[in-house]
Amino acid sequence: MRYGIVVSLALLAVSCGGETAERAGKTDDGPVSEADFTEVDGASLGTVVVAGTCSGAAQMDLERGLALLHSMTYEEAARAFDAATEADPDCAMGYWGQAMTFVHPLWSDPPSEQAFERGRELLRSARDHAATGQELAYIEALEAYYDAGRSGSEKPNLVAFEAGWRNYYDAYPEDPEGAAFYALAQLATVDPADKTYSKQRQAGALAEQVLASIPDHPGAHHYIIHAYDNPELSSGAVEVARSYGGVAPEVPHALHMPTHTFTRLGLWQESIDWNRRSADAALKHPVGDAKSLHYFHALDYLAYAYLQGAEDGRAATVLAELQAVEPPYQPHLASAYTFAAVPARLTLERHLWDAAADLEPRSPSDYPWDTAASSEAITYFARALGAARSGRFEQARSDLATLSGLQAKVAAASPYWGTQVEIQRLSALAWLQFEEGDREGGLETMQRAANMEAGTEKHPVTPGEVLPARELLADMYMEFGRFKEALAAYEAALDRSPNRFNSLYGAGMAATKTGELTKAAEHFDALLEVTSRADTNRPRLEEVRGLVGTHATESV
């Protein structure tokens, strides 16, 4: 694949940074303006190619908007595209870009009715000003999404979006932006149950071709990480993940994206470092007056990574930071998920069952939870499981009833999230059955949950299941004394989520029980390695330290 001349935004920052900063209303004591993205530490947004025929000033804004669009920094991208049409009202690609910012293919947040109609209006303006066949092809690729209409599901739009970009790519195979957007469009329509990862492989290969020609292309970096965000392919994204931050160091989502790969591989310290940077960058770039979804999203990944390393004190600090946030909050799946998941993780990962049972639903109370049933379900899952494990059976049944109602509501809107909530419901029900004495019934239910989970893929909004069903099944096998099956289940959980604290501990203990001492030592050594920065005396960690110390003494 060969591409034409590219324009580096690093060079453009020198000539347009002051003008765009002034236009954005930068103040000495206010939030850093969006224009500063290209100027922090002298870094660039990467290199993009623009097919438009806009005037010089508009072209610079257009290039900036395109780079930000690839990093899914939609609000800032929209302002850049708007600036392009202000500078040149005949800039067709500026109108196209504004319409593109309403479409978030991987975020599960379709445009509102008002945004959808605004997108259509902008595309009509783009078509009116299209000066070349290639500009018209860009417009038609996006029109496919809007022409599908607006309904209760975005799936038809995303299918049309993919078809639109496939048509564009077929017509202009040497345009890197079209190739990148076609890769993105393929990722928007993957089947979560397809364990061959066929579309992810195709999208990743396409993005890799772009990266080979343009080594600092922001979209190629971004979409490779998304394409390989699964257990089988994640190792192929490590190099890209480590270089992406250099493309856009002060773009919150760009700083966060590498941690999808680090989380998949259990590289907890790298995940911690990058998510802290992402959260801090997001605080500098609120969405109006609201805390950005990127801030919340980074905090969930940050807390998860801390907990896997037994850095419980630092994880508690993240929770305190989250609970201290004042409204307004950007309403989004990532925001709601974080509000529910972080407190649940701090209790469930440490098996603090009473504390889990006492979690407060719908916290904070001023968040619009009526639109976030799948996230609200997390709290009721944690409460039900915690109540079951701590002998509070009546509460467990009550919370399970609420969880069932939420599951029905979620499933009606999203089969994927309906399945995720059903896995949670079955997991909590299994432990209630087990603890109430129906041990075989509980095991059967837990097996159903684990098998259902194995047929799905985690959503990018989460670093990992709040508590994996396969790990919970392994815990139950341990209770039965079925240690070989427990070991197999823990190792299956580790295949899906490497270096999880509880799975490493469980696998080591199960291997000890089966007499596979070499395997036990491997799991315990891995646990001690990932907890090298532990700031707590977690009982399980102390137990492993004692076992390893005893074994070392006996070996001497």
mmCIF file with all atom_site columns, C-alpha atoms in Angstrom, residues 156-256:
data_model
loop_
_atom_site.group_PDB
_atom_site.id
_atom_site.type_symbol
_atom_site.label_atom_id
_atom_site.label_alt_id
_atom_site.label_comp_id
_atom_site.label_asym_id
_atom_site.label_entity_id
_atom_site.label_seq_id
_atom_site.pdbx_PDB_ins_code
_atom_site.Cartn_x
_atom_site.Cartn_y
_atom_site.Cartn_z
_atom_site.occupancy
_atom_site.B_iso_or_equiv
_atom_site.pdbx_formal_charge
_atom_site.auth_seq_id
_atom_site.auth_comp_id
_atom_site.auth_asym_id
_atom_site.auth_atom_id
_atom_site.pdbx_PDB_model_num
ATOM 1   C CA . PRO A 1 156 ? -28.158 -1.265  11.474 1.00 0.00 ? 156 PRO A CA 1
ATOM 2   C CA . ASN A 1 157 ? -26.297 2.045   11.349 1.00 0.00 ? 157 ASN A CA 1
ATOM 3   C CA . LEU A 1 158 ? -22.973 0.421   12.176 1.00 0.00 ? 158 LEU A CA 1
ATOM 4   C CA . VAL A 1 159 ? -23.511 -2.283  9.560  1.00 0.00 ? 159 VAL A CA 1
ATOM 5   C CA . ALA A 1 160 ? -24.230 0.460   7.031  1.00 0.00 ? 160 ALA A CA 1
ATOM 6   C CA . PHE A 1 161 ? -21.212 2.416   8.303  1.00 0.00 ? 161 PHE A CA 1
ATOM 7   C CA . GLU A 1 162 ? -18.993 -0.573  7.576  1.00 0.00 ? 162 GLU A CA 1
ATOM 8   C CA . ALA A 1 163 ? -20.477 -0.984  4.099  1.00 0.00 ? 163 ALA A CA 1
ATOM 9   C CA . GLY A 1 164 ? -19.976 2.705   3.397  1.00 0.00 ? 164 GLY A CA 1
ATOM 10  C CA . TRP A 1 165 ? -16.322 2.625   4.319  1.00 0.00 ? 165 TRP A CA 1
ATOM 11  C CA . ARG A 1 166 ? -15.783 -0.633  2.447  1.00 0.00 ? 166 ARG A CA 1
ATOM 12  C CA . ASN A 1 167 ? -17.100 1.074   -0.685 1.00 0.00 ? 167 ASN A CA 1
ATOM 13  C CA . TYR A 1 168 ? -14.798 4.019   -0.077 1.00 0.00 ? 168 TYR A CA 1
ATOM 14  C CA . TYR A 1 169 ? -11.785 1.768   0.487  1.00 0.00 ? 169 TYR A CA 1
ATOM 15  C CA . ASP A 1 170 ? -12.532 -0.198  -2.678 1.00 0.00 ? 170 ASP A CA 1
ATOM 16  C CA . ALA A 1 171 ? -12.547 3.057   -4.644 1.00 0.00 ? 171 ALA A CA 1
ATOM 17  C CA . TYR A 1 172 ? -9.514  4.657   -2.933 1.00 0.00 ? 172 TYR A CA 1
ATOM 18  C CA . PRO A 1 173 ? -7.359  1.828   -1.537 1.00 0.00 ? 173 PRO A CA 1
ATOM 19  C CA . GLU A 1 174 ? -4.272  4.028   -1.279 1.00 0.00 ? 174 GLU A CA 1
ATOM 20  C CA . ASP A 1 175 ? -5.839  6.647   1.009  1.00 0.00 ? 175 ASP A CA 1
ATOM 21  C CA . PRO A 1 176 ? -4.615  5.902   4.557  1.00 0.00 ? 176 PRO A CA 1
ATOM 22  C CA . GLU A 1 177 ? -7.501  7.729   6.218  1.00 0.00 ? 177 GLU A CA 1
ATOM 23  C CA . GLY A 1 178 ? -10.066 5.682   4.344  1.00 0.00 ? 178 GLY A CA 1
ATOM 24  C CA . ALA A 1 179 ? -8.176  2.505   5.225  1.00 0.00 ? 179 ALA A CA 1
ATOM 25  C CA . ALA A 1 180 ? -8.072  3.521   8.877  1.00 0.00 ? 180 ALA A CA 1
ATOM 26  C CA . PHE A 1 181 ? -11.781 4.323   8.972  1.00 0.00 ? 181 PHE A CA 1
ATOM 27  C CA . TYR A 1 182 ? -12.595 1.038   7.248  1.00 0.00 ? 182 TYR A CA 1
ATOM 28  C CA . ALA A 1 183 ? -10.610 -0.773  9.948  1.00 0.00 ? 183 ALA A CA 1
ATOM 29  C CA . LEU A 1 184 ? -12.586 1.113   12.602 1.00 0.00 ? 184 LEU A CA 1
ATOM 30  C CA . ALA A 1 185 ? -15.872 0.296   10.884 1.00 0.00 ? 185 ALA A CA 1
ATOM 31  C CA . GLN A 1 186 ? -15.029 -3.404  10.859 1.00 0.00 ? 186 GLN A CA 1
ATOM 32  C CA . LEU A 1 187 ? -14.329 -3.297  14.598 1.00 0.00 ? 187 LEU A CA 1
ATOM 33  C CA . ALA A 1 188 ? -17.753 -1.744  15.169 1.00 0.00 ? 188 ALA A CA 1
ATOM 34  C CA . THR A 1 189 ? -19.506 -4.845  13.829 1.00 0.00 ? 189 THR A CA 1
ATOM 35  C CA . VAL A 1 190 ? -17.499 -7.700  15.334 1.00 0.00 ? 190 VAL A CA 1
ATOM 36  C CA . ASP A 1 191 ? -19.411 -10.642 16.762 1.00 0.00 ? 191 ASP A CA 1
ATOM 37  C CA . PRO A 1 192 ? -18.413 -10.969 20.448 1.00 0.00 ? 192 PRO A CA 1
ATOM 38  C CA . ALA A 1 193 ? -19.041 -14.718 20.221 1.00 0.00 ? 193 ALA A CA 1
ATOM 39  C CA . ASP A 1 194 ? -16.624 -15.202 17.300 1.00 0.00 ? 194 ASP A CA 1
ATOM 40  C CA . LYS A 1 195 ? -13.543 -16.705 18.913 1.00 0.00 ? 195 LYS A CA 1
ATOM 41  C CA . THR A 1 196 ? -11.673 -16.824 15.601 1.00 0.00 ? 196 THR A CA 1
ATOM 42  C CA . TYR A 1 197 ? -11.474 -13.015 15.825 1.00 0.00 ? 197 TYR A CA 1
ATOM 43  C CA . SER A 1 198 ? -11.764 -12.873 12.045 1.00 0.00 ? 198 SER A CA 1
ATOM 44  C CA . LYS A 1 199 ? -12.861 -9.251  11.768 1.00 0.00 ? 199 LYS A CA 1
ATOM 45  C CA . GLN A 1 200 ? -10.376 -8.135  14.382 1.00 0.00 ? 200 GLN A CA 1
ATOM 46  C CA . ARG A 1 201 ? -7.588  -9.781  12.387 1.00 0.00 ? 201 ARG A CA 1
ATOM 47  C CA . GLN A 1 202 ? -8.729  -8.091  9.174  1.00 0.00 ? 202 GLN A CA 1
ATOM 48  C CA . ALA A 1 203 ? -9.018  -4.695  10.820 1.00 0.00 ? 203 ALA A CA 1
ATOM 49  C CA . GLY A 1 204 ? -5.671  -5.084  12.559 1.00 0.00 ? 204 GLY A CA 1
ATOM 50  C CA . ALA A 1 205 ? -3.943  -6.075  9.331  1.00 0.00 ? 205 ALA A CA 1
ATOM 51  C CA . LEU A 1 206 ? -5.393  -3.051  7.552  1.00 0.00 ? 206 LEU A CA 1
ATOM 52  C CA . ALA A 1 207 ? -4.297  -0.697  10.327 1.00 0.00 ? 207 ALA A CA 1
ATOM 53  C CA . GLU A 1 208 ? -0.838  -2.276  10.320 1.00 0.00 ? 208 GLU A CA 1
ATOM 54  C CA . GLN A 1 209 ? -0.507  -1.424  6.624  1.00 0.00 ? 209 GLN A CA 1
ATOM 55  C CA . VAL A 1 210 ? -1.282  2.197   7.418  1.00 0.00 ? 210 VAL A CA 1
ATOM 56  C CA . LEU A 1 211 ? 1.241   2.179   10.258 1.00 0.00 ? 211 LEU A CA 1
ATOM 57  C CA . ALA A 1 212 ? 3.927   0.696   8.025  1.00 0.00 ? 212 ALA A CA 1
ATOM 58  C CA . SER A 1 213 ? 3.590   3.681   5.703  1.00 0.00 ? 213 SER A CA 1
ATOM 59  C CA . ILE A 1 214 ? 2.935   6.330   8.377  1.00 0.00 ? 214 ILE A CA 1
ATOM 60  C CA . PRO A 1 215 ? 4.650   5.247   11.616 1.00 0.00 ? 215 PRO A CA 1
ATOM 61  C CA . ASP A 1 216 ? 3.015   7.935   13.755 1.00 0.00 ? 216 ASP A CA 1
ATOM 62  C CA . HIS A 1 217 ? -0.511  7.687   12.367 1.00 0.00 ? 217 HIS A CA 1
ATOM 63  C CA . PRO A 1 218 ? -2.883  8.111   15.347 1.00 0.00 ? 218 PRO A CA 1
ATOM 64  C CA . GLY A 1 219 ? -5.701  6.041   13.865 1.00 0.00 ? 219 GLY A CA 1
ATOM 65  C CA . ALA A 1 220 ? -3.449  3.132   12.974 1.00 0.00 ? 220 ALA A CA 1
ATOM 66  C CA . HIS A 1 221 ? -2.121  3.033   16.536 1.00 0.00 ? 221 HIS A CA 1
ATOM 67  C CA . HIS A 1 222 ? -5.565  3.326   18.053 1.00 0.00 ? 222 HIS A CA 1
ATOM 68  C CA . TYR A 1 223 ? -7.335  0.747   15.922 1.00 0.00 ? 223 TYR A CA 1
ATOM 69  C CA . ILE A 1 224 ? -4.561  -1.849  16.203 1.00 0.00 ? 224 ILE A CA 1
ATOM 70  C CA . ILE A 1 225 ? -4.926  -1.719  19.979 1.00 0.00 ? 225 ILE A CA 1
ATOM 71  C CA . HIS A 1 226 ? -8.695  -2.138  19.692 1.00 0.00 ? 226 HIS A CA 1
ATOM 72  C CA . ALA A 1 227 ? -8.368  -4.916  17.112 1.00 0.00 ? 227 ALA A CA 1
ATOM 73  C CA . TYR A 1 228 ? -6.003  -6.905  19.300 1.00 0.00 ? 228 TYR A CA 1
ATOM 74  C CA . ASP A 1 229 ? -7.862  -6.247  22.556 1.00 0.00 ? 229 ASP A CA 1
ATOM 75  C CA . ASN A 1 230 ? -8.574  -9.929  23.155 1.00 0.00 ? 230 ASN A CA 1
ATOM 76  C CA . PRO A 1 231 ? -6.715  -12.816 24.810 1.00 0.00 ? 231 PRO A CA 1
ATOM 77  C CA . GLU A 1 232 ? -5.454  -14.366 21.583 1.00 0.00 ? 232 GLU A CA 1
ATOM 78  C CA . LEU A 1 233 ? -4.106  -11.303 19.776 1.00 0.00 ? 233 LEU A CA 1
ATOM 79  C CA . SER A 1 234 ? -3.136  -8.870  22.533 1.00 0.00 ? 234 SER A CA 1
ATOM 80  C CA . SER A 1 235 ? 0.592   -9.629  22.451 1.00 0.00 ? 235 SER A CA 1
ATOM 81  C CA . GLY A 1 236 ? 0.676   -8.296  18.889 1.00 0.00 ? 236 GLY A CA 1
ATOM 82  C CA . ALA A 1 237 ? -0.191  -4.806  20.112 1.00 0.00 ? 237 ALA A CA 1
ATOM 83  C CA . VAL A 1 238 ? 2.512   -4.322  22.758 1.00 0.00 ? 238 VAL A CA 1
ATOM 84  C CA . GLU A 1 239 ? 4.926   -2.310  20.607 1.00 0.00 ? 239 GLU A CA 1
ATOM 85  C CA . VAL A 1 240 ? 2.124   -0.135  19.260 1.00 0.00 ? 240 VAL A CA 1
ATOM 86  C CA . ALA A 1 241 ? 0.713   0.378   22.753 1.00 0.00 ? 241 ALA A CA 1
ATOM 87  C CA . ARG A 1 242 ? 4.056   1.606   24.031 1.00 0.00 ? 242 ARG A CA 1
ATOM 88  C CA . SER A 1 243 ? 4.473   4.065   21.161 1.00 0.00 ? 243 SER A CA 1
ATOM 89  C CA . TYR A 1 244 ? 0.930   5.459   20.998 1.00 0.00 ? 244 TYR A CA 1
ATOM 90  C CA . GLY A 1 245 ? 1.435   7.867   23.882 1.00 0.00 ? 245 GLY A CA 1
ATOM 91  C CA . GLY A 1 246 ? 4.166   9.567   21.896 1.00 0.00 ? 246 GLY A CA 1
ATOM 92  C CA . VAL A 1 247 ? 1.668   10.354  19.166 1.00 0.00 ? 247 VAL A CA 1
ATOM 93  C CA . ALA A 1 248 ? -0.696  12.328  21.392 1.00 0.00 ? 248 ALA A CA 1
ATOM 94  C CA . PRO A 1 249 ? 0.702   12.672  24.917 1.00 0.00 ? 249 PRO A CA 1
ATOM 95  C CA . GLU A 1 250 ? -1.999  15.012  26.227 1.00 0.00 ? 250 GLU A CA 1
ATOM 96  C CA . VAL A 1 251 ? -5.034  13.359  24.658 1.00 0.00 ? 251 VAL A CA 1
ATOM 97  C CA . PRO A 1 252 ? -6.699  11.468  27.547 1.00 0.00 ? 252 PRO A CA 1
ATOM 98  C CA . HIS A 1 253 ? -8.052  8.624   25.443 1.00 0.00 ? 253 HIS A CA 1
ATOM 99  C CA . ALA A 1 254 ? -4.746  8.166   23.646 1.00 0.00 ? 254 ALA A CA 1
ATOM 100 C CA . LEU A 1 255 ? -2.965  7.932   26.992 1.00 0.00 ? 255 LEU A CA 1
ATOM 101 C CA . HIS A 1 256 ? -5.486  5.361   28.154 1.00 0.00 ? 256 HIS A CA 1
#
